[in-house]
Backbone as JSON Lines, residues from 0, in Angstrom:
{"i":0,"aa":"M","n":[93.48,12.46,-16.13],"ca":[92.59,13.64,-16.79],"c":[93.24,14.99,-16.47]}
{"i":1,"aa":"N","n":[93.69,15.89,-17.42],"ca":[94.26,16.82,-17.28],"c":[93.18,18.07,-16.59]}
{"i":2,"aa":"R","n":[93.79,18.77,-15.92],"ca":[92.94,20.02,-15.51],"c":[93.33,20.98,-16.48]}
{"i":3,"aa":"P","n":[92.52,21.88,-16.77],"ca":[92.89,23.34,-17.71],"c":[93.65,24.13,-16.9]}
{"i":4,"aa":"V","n":[94.66,24.56,-17.74],"ca":[95.63,25.55,-17.23],"c":[95.05,26.83,-16.74]}
{"i":5,"aa":"R","n":[95.03,27.48,-15.72],"ca":[94.22,28.81,-15.41],"c":[95.4,29.85,-15.64]}
{"i":6,"aa":"A","n":[94.84,31.02,-16.3],"ca":[95.73,32.04,-16.35],"c":[96.19,32.53,-15.32]}
{"i":7,"aa":"R","n":[97.48,32.97,-15.3],"ca":[98.17,33.57,-14.01],"c":[97.61,34.76,-13.54]}
{"i":8,"aa":"H","n":[96.97,35.74,-14.42],"ca":[96.42,36.91,-13.64],"c":[95.22,36.51,-12.91]}
{"i":9,"aa":"H","n":[94.47,35.4,-13.41],"ca":[93.36,34.95,-12.57],"c":[93.71,34.26,-11.22]}
{"i":10,"aa":"E","n":[95.14,33.59,-11.12],"ca":[95.44,32.97,-9.93],"c":[95.78,34.11,-8.91]}
{"i":11,"aa":"I","n":[96.26,35.32,-9.52],"ca":[96.71,36.44,-8.76],"c":[95.32,37.07,-8.39]}
{"i":12,"aa":"A","n":[94.33,37.19,-9.14],"ca":[93.0,37.8,-8.66],"c":[92.49,37.02,-7.65]}
{"i":13,"aa":"D","n":[92.51,35.75,-7.74],"ca":[91.9,34.75,-6.54],"c":[92.54,34.82,-5.38]}
{"i":14,"aa":"D","n":[94.05,34.96,-5.22],"ca":[94.85,35.17,-3.98],"c":[94.28,36.67,-3.47]}
{"i":15,"aa":"L","n":[94.25,37.89,-4.27],"ca":[93.88,38.9,-3.78],"c":[92.56,39.0,-3.12]}
{"i":16,"aa":"R","n":[91.55,38.38,-3.99],"ca":[90.07,38.17,-3.58],"c":[90.17,37.7,-2.27]}
{"i":17,"aa":"Q","n":[90.75,36.39,-2.08],"ca":[90.9,35.72,-0.69],"c":[91.29,36.67,0.29]}
{"i":18,"aa":"Q","n":[92.34,37.34,0.16],"ca":[92.78,38.16,1.09],"c":[91.83,39.27,1.6]}
{"i":19,"aa":"I","n":[91.11,39.89,0.53],"ca":[89.93,40.89,0.85],"c":[88.84,40.06,1.38]}
{"i":20,"aa":"T","n":[88.32,39.07,0.87],"ca":[87.07,38.77,1.45],"c":[87.28,38.0,3.23]}
{"i":21,"aa":"T","n":[88.55,37.81,3.39],"ca":[88.99,37.3,4.61],"c":[89.31,38.4,5.72]}
{"i":22,"aa":"G","n":[89.47,39.55,4.83],"ca":[89.78,40.69,6.01],"c":[91.1,40.9,6.24]}
{"i":23,"aa":"R","n":[92.09,40.14,5.66],"ca":[93.53,40.31,5.69],"c":[93.81,41.85,5.19]}
{"i":24,"aa":"I","n":[93.07,42.03,3.97],"ca":[92.99,43.48,3.26],"c":[91.88,44.04,3.5]}
{"i":25,"aa":"K","n":[91.87,45.15,4.28],"ca":[90.69,45.82,4.61],"c":[89.94,46.61,3.56]}
{"i":26,"aa":"P","n":[88.35,46.84,3.83],"ca":[87.97,47.89,2.97],"c":[88.49,49.39,3.35]}
{"i":27,"aa":"G","n":[88.69,50.06,2.29],"ca":[89.31,51.46,2.19],"c":[90.84,51.49,2.22]}
{"i":28,"aa":"E","n":[91.5,50.09,2.47],"ca":[93.03,50.04,2.29],"c":[93.45,50.07,1.12]}
{"i":29,"aa":"R","n":[94.45,50.91,0.99],"ca":[95.28,50.94,-0.47],"c":[96.28,49.64,-0.56]}
{"i":30,"aa":"L","n":[95.92,49.03,-2.08],"ca":[96.83,47.99,-2.25],"c":[98.11,48.38,-2.47]}
{"i":31,"aa":"P","n":[99.3,47.6,-2.38],"ca":[100.63,48.05,-2.65],"c":[100.65,48.51,-4.13]}
{"i":32,"aa":"A","n":[101.77,49.26,-4.21],"ca":[101.96,49.74,-5.74],"c":[101.99,48.45,-6.64]}
{"i":33,"aa":"E","n":[101.61,48.78,-7.87],"ca":[101.59,47.87,-9.01],"c":[103.07,46.95,-9.26]}
{"i":34,"aa":"A","n":[103.94,48.03,-9.19],"ca":[105.25,47.32,-9.04],"c":[105.69,46.17,-8.15]}
{"i":35,"aa":"G","n":[105.22,46.73,-7.11],"ca":[105.4,45.93,-5.85],"c":[104.7,44.56,-5.84]}
{"i":36,"aa":"L","n":[103.51,44.66,-6.1],"ca":[102.7,43.63,-6.33],"c":[103.19,42.69,-7.45]}
{"i":37,"aa":"A","n":[103.66,43.16,-8.55],"ca":[104.13,42.43,-9.67],"c":[105.46,41.51,-9.38]}
{"i":38,"aa":"D","n":[106.33,42.34,-8.48],"ca":[107.54,41.75,-8.08],"c":[107.13,40.64,-6.96]}
{"i":39,"aa":"R","n":[106.11,40.64,-6.12],"ca":[105.73,39.64,-5.25],"c":[105.25,38.68,-5.9]}
{"i":40,"aa":"Y","n":[104.43,38.65,-6.79],"ca":[103.98,37.49,-7.83],"c":[104.65,36.98,-8.85]}
{"i":41,"aa":"K","n":[105.75,37.72,-9.08],"ca":[106.98,37.36,-9.96],"c":[106.25,37.43,-11.46]}
{"i":42,"aa":"V","n":[105.69,38.47,-11.67],"ca":[104.98,38.56,-13.09],"c":[105.12,40.02,-13.63]}
{"i":43,"aa":"S","n":[105.01,40.16,-14.98],"ca":[105.08,41.49,-15.44],"c":[103.92,42.31,-14.91]}
{"i":44,"aa":"T","n":[104.09,43.67,-14.91],"ca":[103.11,44.67,-14.69],"c":[101.7,44.51,-15.54]}
{"i":45,"aa":"V","n":[102.0,44.21,-16.58],"ca":[100.86,44.1,-17.52],"c":[99.96,42.69,-17.03]}
{"i":46,"aa":"T","n":[100.63,41.53,-16.51],"ca":[99.82,40.56,-16.02],"c":[99.13,41.07,-14.63]}
{"i":47,"aa":"L","n":[99.88,41.77,-13.78],"ca":[99.36,42.31,-12.56],"c":[98.21,43.18,-12.8]}
{"i":48,"aa":"R","n":[98.32,44.01,-13.92],"ca":[97.13,44.93,-14.15],"c":[95.89,44.16,-14.62]}
{"i":49,"aa":"N","n":[96.0,43.06,-15.32],"ca":[94.91,42.14,-15.86],"c":[94.33,41.65,-14.57]}
{"i":50,"aa":"A","n":[94.94,41.35,-13.59],"ca":[94.38,40.64,-12.32],"c":[93.73,41.67,-11.57]}
{"i":51,"aa":"L","n":[94.28,43.01,-11.48],"ca":[93.68,44.13,-10.96],"c":[92.15,44.42,-11.72]}
{"i":52,"aa":"A","n":[92.14,44.34,-12.92],"ca":[91.1,44.76,-13.67],"c":[90.05,43.63,-13.73]}
{"i":53,"aa":"V","n":[90.33,42.27,-13.43],"ca":[89.34,41.44,-12.92],"c":[88.61,41.71,-11.51]}
{"i":54,"aa":"L","n":[89.41,42.28,-10.49],"ca":[88.71,42.59,-9.3],"c":[88.0,43.9,-9.34]}
{"i":55,"aa":"Q","n":[88.55,44.78,-10.3],"ca":[87.63,45.94,-10.45],"c":[86.42,45.64,-11.2]}
{"i":56,"aa":"G","n":[86.45,44.68,-12.21],"ca":[85.03,44.35,-12.61],"c":[84.3,43.73,-11.65]}
{"i":57,"aa":"E","n":[84.81,43.04,-10.76],"ca":[83.76,42.5,-9.72],"c":[83.32,43.54,-8.65]}
{"i":58,"aa":"G","n":[83.93,44.68,-8.65],"ca":[83.44,45.74,-7.8],"c":[84.32,45.57,-6.3]}
{"i":59,"aa":"L","n":[85.45,44.72,-6.5],"ca":[86.28,44.67,-4.95],"c":[87.26,45.56,-4.98]}
{"i":60,"aa":"V","n":[87.8,46.23,-5.98],"ca":[88.78,47.19,-5.86],"c":[88.45,48.57,-6.83]}
{"i":61,"aa":"E","n":[88.99,49.66,-6.61],"ca":[88.8,50.85,-7.37],"c":[89.98,51.41,-7.59]}
{"i":62,"aa":"K","n":[90.36,51.83,-8.91],"ca":[91.69,52.47,-9.04],"c":[91.14,53.98,-9.06]}
{"i":63,"aa":"I","n":[92.1,54.82,-8.29],"ca":[91.87,56.1,-8.18],"c":[93.37,56.64,-8.99]}
{"i":64,"aa":"H","n":[92.95,57.27,-9.93],"ca":[94.35,57.73,-10.76],"c":[95.1,58.79,-9.89]}
{"i":65,"aa":"G","n":[96.42,58.35,-9.92],"ca":[97.46,59.07,-9.05],"c":[97.48,58.5,-7.8]}
{"i":66,"aa":"K","n":[96.48,57.6,-7.22],"ca":[96.67,57.36,-5.77],"c":[96.69,55.81,-5.7]}
{"i":67,"aa":"G","n":[96.3,55.2,-6.74],"ca":[96.55,53.55,-6.44],"c":[95.09,52.86,-6.58]}
{"i":68,"aa":"H","n":[95.27,51.67,-6.2],"ca":[94.01,50.72,-6.14],"c":[93.75,50.67,-4.48]}
{"i":69,"aa":"F","n":[92.18,50.64,-4.49],"ca":[91.73,50.6,-3.17],"c":[90.69,49.6,-3.16]}
{"i":70,"aa":"V","n":[90.75,48.91,-1.75],"ca":[89.77,47.95,-1.61],"c":[88.22,48.6,-1.37]}
{"i":71,"aa":"R","n":[87.27,48.39,-2.18],"ca":[85.98,49.0,-1.99],"c":[85.35,48.65,-0.84]}
{"i":72,"aa":"R","n":[84.72,49.43,-0.13],"ca":[83.54,49.23,0.91],"c":[82.51,48.42,0.45]}
{"i":73,"aa":"R","n":[81.74,47.53,1.17],"ca":[80.61,46.78,0.62],"c":[79.64,48.24,0.53]}
{"i":74,"aa":"P","n":[78.99,48.22,-0.77],"ca":[77.84,49.29,-0.74],"c":[76.81,49.4,0.44]}
{"i":75,"aa":"R","n":[76.61,50.43,0.87],"ca":[75.87,50.65,1.97],"c":[74.21,50.95,1.44]}
{"i":76,"aa":"K","n":[73.36,50.18,1.9],"ca":[72.31,50.51,1.37],"c":[71.34,51.04,2.68]}
{"i":77,"aa":"T","n":[70.77,52.41,2.25],"ca":[69.9,52.99,3.41],"c":[68.54,53.11,2.78]}
{"i":78,"aa":"L","n":[67.65,52.55,3.64],"ca":[66.34,52.72,2.9],"c":[65.36,53.73,3.76]}
{"i":79,"aa":"Y","n":[64.52,54.53,3.03],"ca":[63.88,55.48,3.42],"c":[62.27,55.28,3.72]}
{"i":80,"aa":"V","n":[61.64,55.23,4.77],"ca":[60.39,55.09,5.07],"c":[59.49,56.25,5.27]}
{"i":81,"aa":"G","n":[58.57,56.48,5.05],"ca":[57.67,57.66,5.56],"c":[58.12,59.07,5.11]}
{"i":82,"aa":"G","n":[58.97,58.9,4.02],"ca":[59.16,60.33,3.3],"c":[60.76,60.42,3.24]}
{"i":83,"aa":"W","n":[61.17,61.3,2.32],"ca":[62.62,61.5,2.35],"c":[63.22,61.96,3.68]}
{"i":84,"aa":"G","n":[64.44,61.46,4.07],"ca":[65.12,61.82,5.32],"c":[64.7,61.09,6.38]}
{"i":85,"aa":"T","n":[63.71,59.98,6.23],"ca":[63.49,59.23,7.65],"c":[64.25,57.93,7.28]}
{"i":86,"aa":"P","n":[65.28,57.62,7.71],"ca":[65.93,56.44,7.6],"c":[65.07,55.17,8.14]}
{"i":87,"aa":"A","n":[65.02,54.03,7.49],"ca":[64.14,52.95,8.03],"c":[65.16,52.35,9.37]}
{"i":88,"aa":"P","n":[63.99,51.91,10.2],"ca":[64.76,51.66,11.46],"c":[65.98,50.47,11.48]}
{"i":89,"aa":"W","n":[66.0,49.7,10.56],"ca":[66.99,48.6,10.42],"c":[68.13,49.25,9.86]}
{"i":90,"aa":"T","n":[68.17,50.49,9.54],"ca":[69.47,51.03,8.82],"c":[69.88,52.5,9.74]}
{"i":91,"aa":"A","n":[68.96,52.81,10.39],"ca":[69.27,53.99,11.25],"c":[70.35,53.89,12.22]}
{"i":92,"aa":"G","n":[70.71,52.81,12.79],"ca":[71.8,52.6,13.78],"c":[73.04,52.37,13.08]}
{"i":93,"aa":"E","n":[73.34,52.42,11.88],"ca":[74.59,52.39,11.06],"c":[75.19,53.83,11.13]}
{"i":94,"aa":"A","n":[76.44,53.58,11.12],"ca":[77.18,55.11,10.88],"c":[76.94,55.66,9.63]}
{"i":95,"aa":"A","n":[76.45,56.8,9.89],"ca":[76.29,57.61,8.62],"c":[77.38,58.06,7.84]}
{"i":96,"aa":"P","n":[77.16,57.93,6.55],"ca":[78.44,58.53,5.69],"c":[78.45,59.99,5.74]}
{"i":97,"aa":"N","n":[79.32,60.72,5.66],"ca":[79.53,61.92,5.24],"c":[79.8,62.15,3.69]}
{"i":98,"aa":"I","n":[78.48,62.97,3.26],"ca":[78.52,63.14,1.69],"c":[78.76,64.55,1.31]}
{"i":99,"aa":"A","n":[79.44,64.88,0.49],"ca":[79.6,66.37,-0.24],"c":[79.03,66.05,-1.45]}
{"i":100,"aa":"V","n":[78.36,66.95,-1.8],"ca":[77.69,67.22,-3.4],"c":[78.1,68.52,-3.92]}
{"i":101,"aa":"S","n":[78.73,68.6,-5.22],"ca":[79.0,69.76,-5.79],"c":[78.4,69.87,-7.12]}
{"i":102,"aa":"T","n":[77.73,71.0,-7.61],"ca":[77.04,70.91,-8.87],"c":[77.8,72.08,-9.85]}
{"i":103,"aa":"T","n":[77.71,71.84,-11.07],"ca":[78.16,72.95,-11.9],"c":[77.44,72.91,-13.03]}
{"i":104,"aa":"T","n":[77.12,74.08,-13.6],"ca":[76.31,74.1,-15.11],"c":[77.19,74.21,-16.11]}
{"i":105,"aa":"V","n":[77.03,73.25,-17.02],"ca":[77.98,73.11,-18.19],"c":[77.09,73.17,-19.45]}
{"i":106,"aa":"A","n":[77.63,73.64,-20.54],"ca":[76.91,73.64,-22.0],"c":[77.09,72.37,-22.56]}
{"i":107,"aa":"A","n":[76.03,71.53,-23.17],"ca":[76.21,70.29,-23.87],"c":[76.69,70.86,-25.09]}
{"i":108,"aa":"H","n":[77.75,69.77,-25.53],"ca":[78.24,69.88,-26.71],"c":[78.77,68.44,-27.23]}
{"i":109,"aa":"G","n":[79.03,68.29,-28.47],"ca":[79.53,67.11,-28.89],"c":[78.67,65.89,-28.79]}
{"i":110,"aa":"H","n":[79.25,64.75,-28.3],"ca":[78.53,63.48,-28.17],"c":[77.59,63.52,-27.03]}
{"i":111,"aa":"L","n":[77.4,64.58,-25.98],"ca":[76.59,64.78,-25.04],"c":[75.23,65.13,-25.53]}
{"i":112,"aa":"T","n":[75.43,65.75,-26.66],"ca":[73.87,66.44,-27.29],"c":[73.35,65.01,-27.82]}
{"i":113,"aa":"T","n":[73.88,64.22,-28.36],"ca":[73.53,62.87,-28.93],"c":[72.77,62.13,-27.7]}
{"i":114,"aa":"L","n":[73.94,61.8,-26.86],"ca":[73.58,60.91,-25.78],"c":[72.3,61.32,-24.85]}
{"i":115,"aa":"L","n":[72.18,62.69,-24.58],"ca":[71.22,63.3,-23.68],"c":[70.0,63.81,-24.65]}
{"i":116,"aa":"K","n":[70.23,63.89,-25.91],"ca":[68.96,64.41,-26.78],"c":[68.72,65.54,-26.17]}
{"i":117,"aa":"V","n":[69.65,66.61,-26.44],"ca":[69.54,68.06,-26.23],"c":[70.17,68.78,-27.09]}
{"i":118,"aa":"P","n":[69.79,70.09,-27.45],"ca":[70.47,70.79,-28.58],"c":[71.91,71.42,-27.85]}
{"i":119,"aa":"S","n":[72.76,71.48,-28.99],"ca":[74.07,72.15,-28.53],"c":[73.81,73.26,-27.67]}
{"i":120,"aa":"G","n":[74.67,73.67,-26.76],"ca":[74.66,74.77,-25.79],"c":[73.65,74.68,-24.56]}
{"i":121,"aa":"S","n":[72.68,73.66,-24.8],"ca":[71.64,73.59,-23.66],"c":[72.42,73.33,-22.18]}
{"i":122,"aa":"P","n":[71.91,73.99,-21.4],"ca":[72.41,73.74,-20.0],"c":[72.34,72.42,-19.28]}
{"i":123,"aa":"L","n":[73.52,71.87,-18.85],"ca":[73.54,70.8,-18.21],"c":[74.01,71.04,-16.72]}
{"i":124,"aa":"T","n":[73.43,69.97,-15.89],"ca":[73.87,70.15,-14.31],"c":[74.89,68.89,-14.16]}
{"i":125,"aa":"E","n":[76.08,69.33,-13.75],"ca":[76.88,68.11,-13.45],"c":[77.19,68.04,-12.05]}
{"i":126,"aa":"F","n":[76.79,66.72,-11.54],"ca":[76.87,66.55,-9.99],"c":[78.18,65.65,-9.91]}
{"i":127,"aa":"F","n":[78.75,65.78,-9.02],"ca":[80.18,65.14,-8.27],"c":[79.86,65.04,-7.02]}
{"i":128,"aa":"C","n":[79.82,63.59,-6.4],"ca":[79.63,63.48,-4.94],"c":[80.91,62.73,-4.56]}
{"i":129,"aa":"I","n":[81.35,62.93,-3.09],"ca":[82.38,62.56,-2.43],"c":[81.89,62.0,-1.21]}
{"i":130,"aa":"S","n":[81.9,60.77,-0.99],"ca":[81.32,60.33,0.4],"c":[82.74,59.55,1.05]}
{"i":131,"aa":"R","n":[82.5,59.73,2.51],"ca":[83.32,59.38,3.36],"c":[82.58,58.45,4.49]}
{"i":132,"aa":"Q","n":[83.15,57.28,4.67],"ca":[82.43,56.46,5.69],"c":[83.67,56.07,6.44]}
{"i":133,"aa":"G","n":[83.97,56.64,7.81],"ca":[85.39,56.37,8.46],"c":[86.23,57.37,7.97]}
{"i":134,"aa":"E","n":[87.47,56.61,7.58],"ca":[88.6,57.22,7.15],"c":[88.79,57.19,5.44]}
{"i":135,"aa":"S","n":[87.74,56.29,4.92],"ca":[87.94,56.01,3.57],"c":[87.09,56.88,2.72]}
{"i":136,"aa":"P","n":[87.74,57.56,1.76],"ca":[86.7,58.12,0.67],"c":[86.39,57.28,-0.45]}
{"i":137,"aa":"A","n":[85.02,57.49,-1.05],"ca":[84.6,56.89,-2.12],"c":[83.96,57.97,-2.92]}
{"i":138,"aa":"R","n":[84.1,58.05,-4.24],"ca":[83.67,59.14,-4.85],"c":[82.69,58.3,-6.09]}
{"i":139,"aa":"T","n":[81.72,59.29,-6.31],"ca":[80.97,58.94,-7.53],"c":[80.73,60.13,-8.44]}
{"i":140,"aa":"G","n":[80.51,59.89,-9.65],"ca":[80.29,60.95,-10.54],"c":[81.46,61.03,-11.29]}
{"i":141,"aa":"P","n":[81.52,61.93,-12.03],"ca":[80.35,63.01,-12.28],"c":[79.09,62.49,-12.84]}
{"i":142,"aa":"Y","n":[78.01,63.02,-12.74],"ca":[76.75,62.77,-13.5],"c":[76.25,63.92,-14.2]}
{"i":143,"aa":"L","n":[75.73,63.73,-15.32],"ca":[75.19,65.07,-16.16],"c":[73.73,64.69,-16.42]}
{"i":144,"aa":"H","n":[72.96,65.95,-16.07],"ca":[71.5,65.9,-16.1],"c":[71.19,67.23,-16.82]}
{"i":145,"aa":"P","n":[70.08,67.19,-17.68],"ca":[69.64,68.29,-18.22],"c":[69.05,69.3,-17.21]}
{"i":146,"aa":"A","n":[69.62,70.56,-17.34],"ca":[69.09,71.56,-16.21],"c":[67.72,71.87,-16.27]}
C-alpha cells in the first residue's frame, strides 16, 4: 500500500511546528531569515514561504513587515469579574501585559463607507494597539469604528 506523497512545504511546516510546540523555538523569538531557512531545508523561498503561510494560518507565527517572522505567544485570556478592571482571581497572578493604545480620527472614504455603512466623510476612530509581555511585542489593529 502506497502512502500519499506529502507536499514539501507541509513537511517543513511540520518540522517548524514541532520545534515551536516543544519549546526549541520560544514564543516571541524571531525565526531565521527566509533565505536561511530555505537553504537549511534545501528548498526555494517560494516553498519556504508556503510553509510559513501554513504556520501563520494556524496562528503559530506572525510576519511583521520589515522585521521577519516571529513565534506568537499563546493568547492570554483575562477574565474580569465584579466590573471592569477587577481581574478574576485565577488570572490575577499572571504577569500583566503592557498595552499602549493610540487613536486617531479619520474620515470615511471609498470602500469603508460601504463596509461600515456610513456616509462619505463621516468621522471614524482608528484604534491601534501594541502590547508587550516580557520582551516580545505583539500588535493588533488598526481597528476602525464610527466615532
